[in-house]
Amino acid sequence: MILNMDISLPLDQLRSSCRYAAFLTDPHVLQERLVLSGNFSLFSKKRYRNVFSQIRSSLSEHGFIKPRPMMKPSKREENLSEETNSKVNQIGDPGSGISAQIEKLVFHKRYHEALDFFELLECEGDCQLDSSTYDALVTACIGLRSIRGVKRVHNHMVSSGLVLDQYLWNRVLMMHVKCKMMLDARSIFDEMPERNSISWNTMVGGLVDLGDYLEAFRLFFMMWEENSAADPRIFATMIRASSGLEVISLGQQLHSCALKMGEGDNRFISCALIDMYSKCGSIEDAQFVFDNMPEKTTVGWNTIIAGYALHGYSEEALCLYYEMRDAGVKMDHFTFSIIIRVCTRLASLEHAKQAHAGLVRHGFGLDIVANTALVDFYIKWGRIEDARNVFEGMPQKNVISWNALIGGYGNHGRGIEAVELFERMVHEGMMPNHVTFLAVLSACRYSGLSDYGWEIFESMSRDYKVKPRAMHYACMIELLGREGLLDEAFALIRDAPFRPTINMWAALLTACRVHKNFELGKFAAEKLYGMEPEKLSNYVMLLNIYNSSGKQDEAAAVVQTLKRKGLRIKPACTWIEIKKQPHVFLSGDKCHVQTKEIYEKVDELMLEISKYGYVTGGKTLLPDVDEQEQKSPHYHSEKLAISFGLISTSSSTSLQLVQSHRICNNCHNAIKLIAMITKREIVIRDASRFHRFKNGTCSCGDYWVNMRLIKWQQKLRKLQGILGEKVPA
């Protein structure tokens, strides 16, 4: 049998062979197989080595196999082998030697190899392991999150008749909890002859981590009845459960209990309380707990900063960040991730650059979480090239990183590149999720890539087993609507496997407004009224349809409805950051200290662009633009902010603006010409998407504005193909 075996095969190939079981029946063959594998020298009996050397030499001479090159082992592996051989020579039992090898492998975090050796011991059948080896195997299973490994190790413990002490019981429980085998963990927990604070903490913590907060509280109350002198760490865990349930009263009672037990200064409890109060809406209580911490740790600072950011207090969060820096507290990658997200909300490029520099300076330049936040920031503020550079420099990327960049290219009107990134993501083995498909479908929607959109939409469930959601249907409805295929868009809503959502009807209503389909638009608006009777944009959208169709009586009725319901359109505002200071403008605003210079610049710009054919467009309300604003189109907030930016910066500086509403067609056309005559790049983030104006064009491609022209040109080109005639551009 030995001569027929290809002993040069790797261990995993031998396992897959039908001869593997027979191979393991001879312990001498097993021992020499381990020696000849070149990985570990467990056995040093020369007679076996000589026999196998002769066999290999004979096979090599006859041309059956080539001599296997011997790789020089690393210094760590040499030390590993020497120590293991020493143990084997002392003990004399091969099983004991493999047990020692398992423990050494686990110590060096080589968990896969440790479990492979454990499988060899299982095959011998009668090997006894001691507690230290089982403890090492538990560590390997936790490190790999291996459910199969957990079952094998636990079954071996039971079948070997090992009597578990309290420590090993807790380790077995933790192994099941960490691998999210909560049903088995609960059975083990109930079988434990004795439970200490570690047992309770492990079981309750596992339930909280999985979001089963009610069951966690049930167990906590059971523990409280058995022993009211609870470990402080379980209080921190249960405070986390309170924040998960968003029930502040539970957290307050736990806070009170912790104070009565003299644990008010415990840093773990304090950090949990800050997080709980923040998530439950009481930032004042969170600040109170933070102020009373005797030692403000990095986690404490991160938690209070995140709490302020969660409630929209971005300026306060940024101030706390600088306080943390000035206090000399060590920052980690979570600190920088939070601050970068705060800068994203504040549209503060300079503060974000400083955070980026700090991230690199503190040694977190390759951190996946912080770098993904940077990618998101640069994308949201129009710096797509910087985002791409950060992304390409990441040694590891997760699905969130890919989603951020794909969505960014889509929002910037670069749909082809977004689709190419999606294809590259799949090619590199990263499995897309529903957010990925939303990002790439939105990119197709923004860029009018209907063919790509349909192909990707159909591949979701077919190739990737991702069930399309309402948000994906809304993208496809808008994509169809942009092409004027309103009947097909309505059919997609009608045939959806779930009840149509607000976004789906809103996408259809928008398409009806653009293509002036009065009947279908009215039907979609009525559906929206029933779902969102108080949402202003639905009424404004229908008002535009009535005005465009000449239905003045119906338009007047909509206006009366708005007045009766007390709905009023908020004025649009635009802000721009100059030298780290934000400046906010409303339409017709005259509150700025440089109002005179700003208005003079606006008049100058309007005069210049009128030479290139610019005229004020007709009256069309956007879903969220005040009618009063339409009466002064020359002094819209966008134009005021751009004029201020032009007079406040050098001629080579690009302008970054944020617009609270959707940019109107009038300003959109004007800004294209302003960018051309001033030779500036102007990036505006409005309520819908990004607009990058440069050299008289916009990254959005004026898709909605020029839809009829595009469709007309497409029809002419089809006609050209039939008649063979040249069609004018």
XYZ file of C-alpha atoms in Angstrom:
729
model
C 0.000 0.000 0.000
C 2.833 2.406 0.866
C 4.502 1.999 -2.522
C 1.260 2.837 -4.303
C 0.803 6.097 -2.407
C 2.001 9.398 -3.855
C 3.458 10.646 -0.580
C 4.466 13.932 -2.170
C 0.804 14.989 -2.360
C -0.212 17.926 -0.159
C -2.254 17.065 2.877
C -5.469 18.611 1.537
C -5.228 16.517 -1.669
C -4.692 13.370 0.379
C -7.850 14.134 2.311
C -9.853 14.268 -0.886
C -8.466 10.919 -2.034
C -10.442 7.739 -1.521
C -7.212 6.177 -0.177
C -6.927 8.687 2.643
C -8.676 6.469 5.218
C -6.392 3.527 4.411
C -3.364 5.808 4.531
C -4.190 6.850 8.086
C -4.496 3.264 9.334
C -0.714 2.913 9.464
C 0.646 5.311 12.133
C 4.201 4.969 10.815
C 3.115 6.137 7.387
C 1.274 9.038 9.000
C 4.366 10.047 10.945
C 6.650 9.927 7.933
C 4.080 11.809 5.795
C 4.337 14.685 8.252
C 8.121 14.613 8.043
C 8.223 14.481 4.231
C 5.692 17.311 3.882
C 8.487 19.742 4.729
C 6.317 21.685 7.175
C 7.160 20.204 10.591
C 9.649 17.642 11.906
C 7.593 15.933 14.550
C 9.255 12.525 14.621
C 12.943 11.804 14.474
C 13.154 8.029 14.142
C 15.778 7.499 11.437
C 14.591 4.078 10.348
C 11.345 5.536 8.925
C 13.150 8.392 7.252
C 15.624 6.040 5.615
C 12.897 3.748 4.295
C 10.989 6.618 2.732
C 14.130 8.173 1.343
C 14.858 4.911 -0.480
C 11.332 4.749 -1.831
C 11.463 8.327 -3.126
C 14.911 7.754 -4.675
C 13.691 4.618 -6.445
C 10.616 6.357 -7.827
C 12.710 9.307 -8.933
C 15.226 7.136 -10.774
C 12.468 5.461 -12.770
C 11.021 8.842 -13.763
C 7.854 8.618 -11.751
C 8.454 11.707 -9.624
C 11.036 14.433 -9.538
C 12.992 15.141 -6.362
C 11.088 17.692 -4.287
C 13.105 20.871 -3.588
C 13.704 21.420 0.106
C 12.829 24.935 1.207
C 14.851 26.448 3.986
C 12.558 26.822 7.005
C 12.203 30.197 8.663
C 13.882 30.829 11.975
C 10.503 30.792 13.731
C 9.610 27.408 12.194
C 13.008 25.989 13.192
C 12.448 27.049 16.787
C 8.924 25.645 16.592
C 10.170 22.274 15.362
C 13.024 22.067 17.852
C 10.788 22.759 20.827
C 8.193 20.265 19.601
C 10.789 17.530 18.971
C 12.140 18.121 22.436
C 8.686 17.572 23.906
C 8.164 14.421 21.831
C 11.475 12.929 22.962
C 10.618 13.689 26.556
C 7.099 12.321 26.461
C 7.459 9.564 23.914
C 3.802 9.740 22.852
C 3.111 11.029 19.299
C -0.297 12.346 20.405
C 1.332 14.407 23.111
C 3.756 15.815 20.557
C 0.927 16.867 18.259
C -0.901 18.405 21.228
C 2.163 20.491 21.983
C 2.381 21.441 18.317
C -1.280 22.554 18.314
C -0.673 24.803 21.314
C 2.417 26.308 19.686
C 0.583 26.943 16.419
C -2.256 28.659 18.219
C 0.238 30.779 20.139
C 1.583 31.981 16.787
C -2.001 32.492 15.473
C -1.703 29.778 12.825
C -5.230 28.617 13.486
C -5.900 26.716 10.251
C -2.855 24.507 10.768
C -3.775 23.916 14.397
C -7.214 22.618 13.399
C -5.607 20.456 10.688
C -3.468 18.765 13.330
C -6.495 18.351 15.558
C -8.205 16.533 12.684
C -5.254 14.132 12.520
C -5.652 13.400 16.209
C -9.365 12.796 15.693
C -8.576 10.191 13.050
C -6.380 8.241 15.492
C -9.481 7.880 17.634
C -8.013 7.182 21.070
C -5.911 10.277 21.703
C -6.524 12.060 24.982
C -6.053 15.831 25.131
C -5.534 17.905 28.223
C -7.267 21.150 29.151
C -4.522 23.369 27.763
C -4.851 21.830 24.285
C -8.625 22.244 24.324
C -8.153 25.828 25.453
C -5.853 26.420 22.479
C -8.372 24.835 20.091
C -11.106 27.085 21.459
C -8.904 30.085 20.662
C -8.395 28.767 17.107
C -12.150 28.347 16.564
C -12.834 31.863 17.851
C -10.078 33.313 15.693
C -11.462 31.664 12.546
C -15.142 31.978 13.507
C -15.326 28.355 12.387
C -18.702 26.769 13.152
C -17.429 23.408 11.887
C -14.410 23.689 14.171
C -16.612 24.545 17.153
C -18.749 21.459 16.636
C -15.739 19.163 16.214
C -13.905 20.469 19.278
C -16.996 20.391 21.480
C -17.967 16.898 20.336
C -14.443 15.664 21.044
C -14.650 17.109 24.561
C -17.930 15.323 25.207
C -16.879 11.986 23.691
C -13.558 11.959 25.551
C -15.356 12.304 28.871
C -13.388 15.381 29.876
C -14.532 16.927 33.147
C -14.697 20.673 32.548
C -13.728 23.114 35.250
C -15.299 26.582 35.549
C -12.689 28.159 33.307
C -13.160 25.661 30.476
C -16.965 25.859 30.751
C -16.712 29.612 30.204
C -14.319 29.139 27.311
C -16.658 26.699 25.574
C -19.545 29.104 26.108
C -17.538 31.993 24.684
C -16.545 29.865 21.674
C -20.196 29.315 20.780
C -21.164 32.958 21.436
C -18.333 34.405 19.353
C -19.309 32.153 16.460
C -22.946 33.321 16.838
C -24.245 29.840 17.694
C -26.631 31.276 20.260
C -29.028 28.339 20.513
C -26.164 25.975 21.338
C -24.676 28.603 23.627
C -27.928 28.876 25.571
C -28.053 25.084 26.000
C -24.488 25.072 27.322
C -25.284 28.021 29.599
C -28.291 26.170 31.062
C -26.203 22.978 31.552
C -23.398 24.700 33.433
C -23.190 23.354 36.995
C -22.056 26.759 38.205
C -22.190 30.210 36.612
C -19.984 33.117 37.592
C -19.907 36.734 36.422
C -17.910 35.785 33.314
C -20.592 33.290 32.311
C -23.348 35.881 32.617
C -21.317 38.575 30.869
C -20.523 36.266 27.967
C -24.092 35.120 27.408
C -25.733 38.517 27.892
C -23.070 40.260 25.794
C -23.626 37.816 22.941
C -27.352 38.543 22.930
C -26.743 42.305 22.909
C -24.222 42.022 20.080
C -26.821 40.180 18.001
C -29.512 42.770 18.790
C -31.670 40.491 20.947
C -32.055 43.155 23.633
C -35.243 41.843 25.257
C -33.771 38.385 25.840
C -30.637 40.047 27.212
C -32.770 41.895 29.756
C -34.567 38.684 30.724
C -31.233 37.024 31.470
C -30.014 40.098 33.312
C -33.058 40.047 35.607
C -32.490 36.315 36.242
C -28.904 37.079 37.227
C -30.034 39.966 39.439
C -32.375 37.650 41.328
C -29.572 35.122 41.880
C -26.936 37.661 42.874
C -27.550 41.421 43.084
C -23.805 42.117 43.392
C -23.364 42.157 39.635
C -20.100 42.738 37.807
C -19.768 46.375 36.606
C -19.080 45.209 33.050
C -22.542 43.699 32.715
C -24.019 47.088 33.577
C -22.121 48.586 30.652
C -23.504 45.803 28.466
C -27.085 46.381 29.584
C -26.747 50.134 29.082
C -25.826 49.290 25.490
C -29.020 47.228 25.312
C -30.996 50.247 26.538
C -29.544 52.386 23.763
C -30.376 49.632 21.282
C -33.992 49.693 22.432
C -33.865 53.523 22.597
C -35.609 53.381 25.979
C -33.981 56.055 28.117
C -35.867 55.072 31.286
C -34.126 51.679 31.382
C -30.757 53.351 30.970
C -31.540 55.832 33.729
C -32.425 53.009 36.142
C -29.183 51.223 35.302
C -27.320 54.492 35.786
C -28.922 54.846 39.218
C -27.973 51.269 40.172
C -24.386 51.831 39.079
C -24.158 54.973 41.232
C -25.576 53.147 44.274
C -23.003 50.397 43.794
C -20.217 52.968 43.741
C -19.424 52.397 40.065
C -20.248 55.884 38.852
C -16.591 56.505 37.965
C -16.178 53.264 36.023
C -14.944 54.280 32.571
C -16.734 51.447 30.768
C -20.051 52.362 32.352
C -19.453 56.073 31.698
C -18.742 55.526 28.013
C -21.811 53.300 27.693
C -23.932 55.971 29.403
C -22.669 58.718 27.076
C -23.583 56.566 24.085
C -26.974 55.630 25.546
C -28.009 59.187 26.389
C -26.853 60.401 22.970
C -28.796 57.763 21.075
C -31.864 58.291 23.233
C -31.918 62.003 22.419
C -30.512 63.555 25.598
C -27.181 65.085 24.605
C -27.230 67.239 27.774
C -27.164 64.140 30.010
C -24.422 62.663 27.835
C -22.354 65.834 28.316
C -22.993 65.691 32.081
C -21.657 62.128 32.298
C -18.652 63.065 30.169
C -17.839 66.114 32.306
C -17.866 63.966 35.456
C -15.502 61.309 34.142
C -12.387 61.397 36.370
C -10.241 60.236 33.449
C -11.439 61.103 29.958
C -10.278 58.269 27.735
C -10.045 58.119 23.966
C -13.250 56.098 23.845
C -15.004 58.684 26.015
C -13.970 61.543 23.729
C -14.960 59.579 20.620
C -18.354 58.768 22.090
C -19.279 62.337 23.051
C -18.035 63.706 19.708
C -20.093 61.082 17.878
C -23.095 61.992 20.042
C -22.954 65.645 19.018
C -22.475 64.670 15.383
C -25.466 62.323 15.604
C -27.718 65.197 16.687
C -26.463 67.511 13.948
C -24.291 69.664 16.213
C -21.403 69.505 13.791
C -19.669 72.711 14.930
C -19.759 71.557 18.559
C -18.363 68.164 17.548
C -15.504 69.862 15.719
C -14.764 72.059 18.754
C -14.649 68.974 20.992
C -12.221 67.362 18.559
C -9.839 70.289 18.923
C -10.275 70.174 22.720
C -9.331 66.515 22.624
C -6.248 67.321 20.559
C -5.198 70.149 22.847
C -5.667 67.933 25.916
C -3.051 65.552 24.506
C -5.398 62.572 24.421
C -4.303 59.824 22.055
C -6.495 59.708 18.962
C -7.368 56.557 17.071
C -8.786 55.808 13.636
C -12.339 56.136 14.966
C -11.608 59.711 16.030
C -10.521 60.686 12.550
C -13.383 58.780 10.917
C -15.923 60.712 12.996
C -14.298 64.074 12.270
C -14.086 63.421 8.552
C -17.822 62.675 8.547
C -18.431 65.897 10.495
C -16.406 67.792 7.882
C -18.545 66.159 5.203
C -21.640 67.656 6.774
C -20.006 71.043 7.295
C -18.583 71.149 3.776
C -15.269 72.091 5.377
C -12.487 71.073 3.015
C -9.712 72.671 5.067
C -10.697 70.923 8.309
C -10.978 67.628 6.421
C -7.500 68.065 4.963
C -6.137 68.606 8.468
C -7.920 65.469 9.678
C -6.478 63.555 6.711
C -2.990 64.750 7.619
C -3.549 63.772 11.257
C -4.742 60.359 10.173
C -1.473 59.735 8.337
C 0.668 61.347 11.039
C -0.787 59.125 13.773
C -0.125 55.954 11.802
C -3.653 55.228 10.555
C -3.016 56.094 6.911
C -3.949 52.584 5.796
C -6.990 52.099 8.040
C -9.941 50.875 5.991
C -12.662 52.639 8.023
C -11.007 56.057 8.080
C -9.982 55.880 4.433
C -13.500 54.932 3.394
C -14.737 58.013 5.265
C -12.175 60.064 3.330
C -13.348 58.629 0.022
C -16.908 59.544 0.963
C -15.885 63.071 1.980
C -13.914 63.876 -1.157
C -16.713 62.529 -3.329
C -19.423 64.530 -1.597
C -17.503 67.744 -2.027
C -16.669 67.362 -5.665
C -13.064 66.137 -5.446
C -13.534 62.876 -7.286
C -9.855 62.566 -8.251
C -8.744 62.889 -4.612
C -11.306 60.247 -3.671
C -9.956 57.914 -6.350
C -6.372 58.447 -5.161
C -7.312 57.547 -1.579
C -9.260 54.523 -2.790
C -6.436 53.192 -4.965
C -3.972 53.646 -2.105
C -5.990 51.442 0.258
C -4.250 48.050 0.741
C -7.606 46.481 1.532
C -11.058 47.532 0.411
C -14.432 46.418 1.676
C -17.796 46.613 -0.019
C -18.498 49.986 1.631
C -15.366 51.448 0.018
C -16.458 50.234 -3.412
C -20.003 51.496 -2.891
C -18.793 54.968 -1.915
C -16.661 55.384 -5.028
C -19.215 53.884 -7.430
C -21.957 56.109 -6.022
C -19.656 59.112 -6.229
C -18.936 58.623 -9.910
C -22.659 58.264 -10.513
C -23.514 61.469 -8.635
C -20.904 63.334 -10.646
C -22.482 62.246 -13.931
C -19.695 59.818 -14.821
C -21.885 56.781 -15.304
C -19.589 54.852 -17.632
C -16.779 54.967 -15.072
C -19.203 53.887 -12.339
C -20.227 50.847 -14.404
C -16.560 50.049 -15.097
C -15.817 50.218 -11.360
C -18.726 47.870 -10.679
C -17.375 45.374 -13.200
C -13.887 45.650 -11.710
C -15.319 45.102 -8.228
C -16.967 41.855 -9.330
C -13.836 40.773 -11.233
C -11.711 41.218 -8.090
C -13.998 38.895 -6.150
C -15.922 41.413 -4.038
C -19.575 40.408 -3.791
C -21.930 43.382 -4.408
C -24.822 44.026 -2.052
C -28.086 45.920 -2.469
C -26.319 49.252 -1.796
C -23.861 48.513 -4.601
C -26.699 47.942 -7.036
C -28.424 51.120 -5.874
C -25.205 53.066 -6.529
C -24.600 51.660 -10.006
C -28.269 51.914 -11.043
C -28.332 55.522 -9.844
C -25.243 56.135 -11.972
C -27.049 54.699 -14.990
C -30.064 56.866 -14.148
C -28.039 60.066 -13.875
C -26.156 59.392 -17.108
C -29.042 57.958 -19.131
C -27.403 54.540 -19.581
C -30.616 52.617 -20.069
C -29.053 49.513 -21.639
C -26.512 49.131 -18.837
C -29.221 49.836 -16.284
C -31.530 47.116 -17.533
C -28.711 44.583 -17.791
C -27.551 45.246 -14.227
C -31.110 45.313 -12.861
C -31.891 41.932 -14.384
C -28.592 40.444 -13.173
C -29.321 41.269 -9.523
C -31.441 38.241 -8.725
C -30.215 36.111 -11.620
C -26.454 36.273 -11.025
C -25.966 37.705 -7.535
C -29.052 36.466 -5.654
C -29.876 40.016 -4.513
C -33.599 40.648 -4.482
C -34.459 44.072 -5.981
C -35.973 46.466 -3.490
C -38.229 49.468 -3.933
C -35.239 51.812 -4.238
C -33.942 49.815 -7.218
C -37.364 49.937 -8.861
C -37.457 53.717 -8.326
C -34.142 54.052 -10.188
C -35.466 52.038 -13.121
C -38.723 54.023 -13.191
C -36.803 57.280 -13.404
C -34.501 55.815 -16.044
C -37.509 54.859 -18.162
C -39.143 58.191 -17.454
C -36.138 60.107 -18.718
C -36.455 58.321 -22.040
C -40.122 59.218 -22.188
C -41.223 55.607 -21.743
C -43.931 56.531 -19.271
C -46.175 53.558 -20.056
C -43.298 51.155 -19.409
C -42.459 52.996 -16.177
C -46.059 52.736 -15.016
C -46.102 49.034 -15.918
C -42.998 48.511 -13.755
C -44.831 50.079 -10.806
C -47.967 48.050 -11.471
C -46.098 44.738 -11.774
C -43.763 45.225 -8.796
C -43.838 42.258 -6.361
C -44.659 44.616 -3.467
C -46.778 47.664 -2.777
C -45.386 50.694 -4.673
C -43.556 53.128 -2.419
C -43.494 56.918 -2.268
C -40.207 57.115 -4.154
C -41.561 55.010 -7.003
C -44.605 57.242 -7.496
C -42.458 60.373 -7.083
C -40.101 59.175 -9.834
C -43.068 58.674 -12.158
C -44.512 62.081 -11.245
C -41.191 63.792 -12.021
C -41.067 62.132 -15.425
C -44.655 63.181 -16.117
C -43.792 66.796 -15.284
C -40.835 66.834 -17.675
C -42.757 65.189 -20.507
C -46.013 67.047 -19.714
C -48.139 63.936 -19.364
C -51.081 65.506 -17.553
C -53.292 62.453 -17.013
C -50.652 60.066 -15.726
C -49.056 62.839 -13.649
C -52.348 63.567 -11.962
C -52.822 59.883 -11.197
C -49.322 59.630 -9.664
C -49.896 62.816 -7.654
C -53.145 61.456 -6.229
C -51.314 58.315 -5.116
C -48.713 60.468 -3.416
C -51.372 62.574 -1.694
C -52.766 59.459 -0.090
C -49.335 58.412 1.166
C -47.882 61.828 2.051
C -50.739 64.323 2.401
C -48.519 66.966 4.022
C -45.492 66.831 1.726
C -45.121 70.112 -0.102
C -43.121 68.914 -3.113
C -45.996 66.716 -4.323
C -48.296 69.734 -4.610
C -45.635 71.873 -6.282
C -44.915 69.137 -8.827
C -48.599 68.910 -9.747
C -48.798 72.688 -9.862
C -46.027 72.726 -12.456
C -47.874 70.135 -14.544
C -51.059 72.202 -14.477
C -49.218 75.409 -15.387
C -47.309 73.720 -18.224
C -50.542 72.250 -19.601
C -52.460 75.530 -19.393
C -54.814 74.191 -16.705
C -55.081 77.451 -14.784
C -58.205 76.523 -12.823
C -56.645 73.316 -11.578
C -53.420 75.191 -10.721
C -55.398 77.731 -8.710
C -57.085 74.894 -6.808
C -53.691 73.465 -5.857
C -52.586 76.901 -4.599
C -55.727 77.160 -2.461
C -55.041 73.707 -1.043
C -51.522 74.798 -0.074
C -52.890 77.854 1.717
C -55.600 75.859 3.476
C -53.087 73.327 4.758
C -50.688 76.068 5.815
C -47.873 74.695 3.670
C -45.238 77.246 2.744
C -42.168 76.780 0.602
C -38.977 77.550 2.461
C -36.550 79.883 0.714
C -33.524 78.310 -0.895
C -30.101 79.053 0.531
C -26.551 78.512 -0.686
C -23.374 78.525 1.346
C -19.719 78.706 0.450
C -16.616 78.336 2.614
C -13.895 80.954 2.248
C -10.776 80.652 4.429
C -12.501 78.156 6.744
C -15.441 80.514 7.290
C -18.912 79.557 5.951
C -20.976 82.276 4.253
C -24.718 81.691 3.729
C -26.853 83.481 1.128
C -30.591 83.632 0.527
C -32.153 84.802 -2.718
C -32.161 88.577 -2.819
C -30.069 88.594 0.354
C -28.650 91.979 1.373
C -27.361 91.118 4.841
C -23.751 90.431 3.909
C -21.160 93.082 4.741
C -19.989 93.018 1.118
C -23.463 93.226 -0.383
C -22.614 96.164 -2.640
C -19.588 94.449 -4.203
C -21.508 91.153 -4.542
C -24.435 92.732 -6.410
C -22.103 94.697 -8.655
C -20.327 91.453 -9.529
C -23.664 89.741 -10.263
C -24.723 92.540 -12.605
C -21.352 92.387 -14.329
C -21.641 88.624 -14.820
C -25.218 88.849 -16.139
C -24.145 91.451 -18.659
C -21.229 89.308 -19.832
C -23.161 86.064 -20.239
C -26.015 87.846 -22.043
C -23.513 88.373 -24.880
C -23.451 84.579 -25.239
C -27.226 84.319 -25.584
C -28.251 83.960 -21.935
C -31.844 84.962 -21.231
C -33.933 84.452 -18.123
C -36.031 81.313 -18.435
C -39.774 80.987 -17.991
C -41.581 80.554 -14.710
C -41.441 76.994 -13.398
C -41.511 76.188 -9.714
C -39.199 73.485 -8.505
C -40.510 71.098 -5.848
C -38.934 73.182 -3.090
C -38.335 76.697 -4.469
C -40.292 79.706 -3.234
C -42.400 81.578 -5.816
C -40.952 84.853 -4.544
C -37.533 83.583 -5.564
C -38.750 83.127 -9.133
C -39.454 86.852 -9.333
C -35.773 87.779 -8.911
C -33.851 85.214 -11.000
C -30.802 87.481 -11.355
C -30.225 87.408 -7.595
C -30.791 83.779 -6.726
C -28.738 82.508 -3.810
C -26.452 80.482 -6.114
C -25.461 83.547 -8.122
C -24.829 85.623 -4.998
C -22.623 82.925 -3.474
C -20.668 82.485 -6.715
C -20.138 86.229 -7.054
C -18.854 86.425 -3.483
C -16.530 83.494 -4.151
C -15.165 85.151 -7.299
C -14.301 88.426 -5.564
C -12.867 86.653 -2.488
C -10.488 84.145 -4.104
C -7.690 84.109 -6.640
C -8.414 83.462 -10.295
C -7.004 79.918 -10.089
C -9.223 78.791 -7.198
C -12.173 76.511 -7.874
C -15.412 77.231 -6.010
C -17.270 74.696 -3.863
C -20.903 75.489 -3.026
C -23.767 73.747 -1.268
C -27.373 74.426 -2.255
C -30.209 73.449 0.094
C -32.701 72.940 -2.780
C -32.483 71.652 -6.300
C -30.733 74.103 -8.597
C -33.154 75.736 -11.037
C -32.735 75.611 -14.823
C -32.160 79.353 -15.001
C -29.197 79.266 -12.628
C -27.932 76.056 -14.190
C -27.671 77.693 -17.615
C -26.171 80.867 -16.152
C -23.479 79.076 -14.126
C -22.287 77.135 -17.178
C -21.577 80.440 -18.914
C -20.083 82.002 -15.769
C -17.658 79.084 -15.489
C -16.700 79.608 -19.120
C -16.059 83.369 -19.051
C -14.241 83.300 -15.674
C -12.274 80.125 -16.527
C -13.169 78.771 -13.090
C -14.345 75.334 -12.045
C -17.535 75.592 -9.995
C -18.865 72.579 -8.104
C -22.346 72.733 -6.585
C -23.929 70.052 -4.470
C -27.693 70.520 -4.544
C -30.497 68.481 -3.021
C -30.399 66.081 -5.953
C -26.793 65.561 -7.061
C -23.434 67.170 -7.901
C -22.927 69.648 -10.695
C -19.372 70.295 -11.876
C -19.327 73.343 -14.177
C -16.260 73.774 -16.357
C -15.624 75.322 -19.781
C -19.316 75.979 -20.371
C -20.528 72.443 -19.589
C -21.931 70.588 -16.563
C -21.123 67.066 -15.451
C -24.844 66.239 -15.332
C -25.013 66.628 -19.108
C -28.198 68.764 -18.929
C -30.010 65.460 -19.245
C -33.495 66.588 -18.306
C -33.208 69.868 -20.216
C -32.050 68.329 -23.482
C -34.057 65.105 -23.386
C -36.296 65.965 -26.323
C -33.299 67.042 -28.423
C -31.447 63.827 -27.574
C -34.453 61.672 -28.452
C -34.928 63.588 -31.720
C -31.261 63.046 -32.644
C -31.532 59.345 -31.803
C -34.537 58.980 -34.115
C -32.688 60.803 -36.900
C -29.666 58.552 -36.546
C -31.883 55.499 -36.783
C -33.380 56.994 -39.925
C -29.869 57.607 -41.251
C -29.095 53.928 -40.823
C -32.155 53.021 -42.853
C -31.808 55.591 -45.645
C -28.018 55.852 -45.672
C -28.260 59.642 -45.504
C -26.165 61.983 -43.388
C -27.981 63.530 -40.442
C -26.943 66.988 -39.180
C -25.543 67.170 -35.635
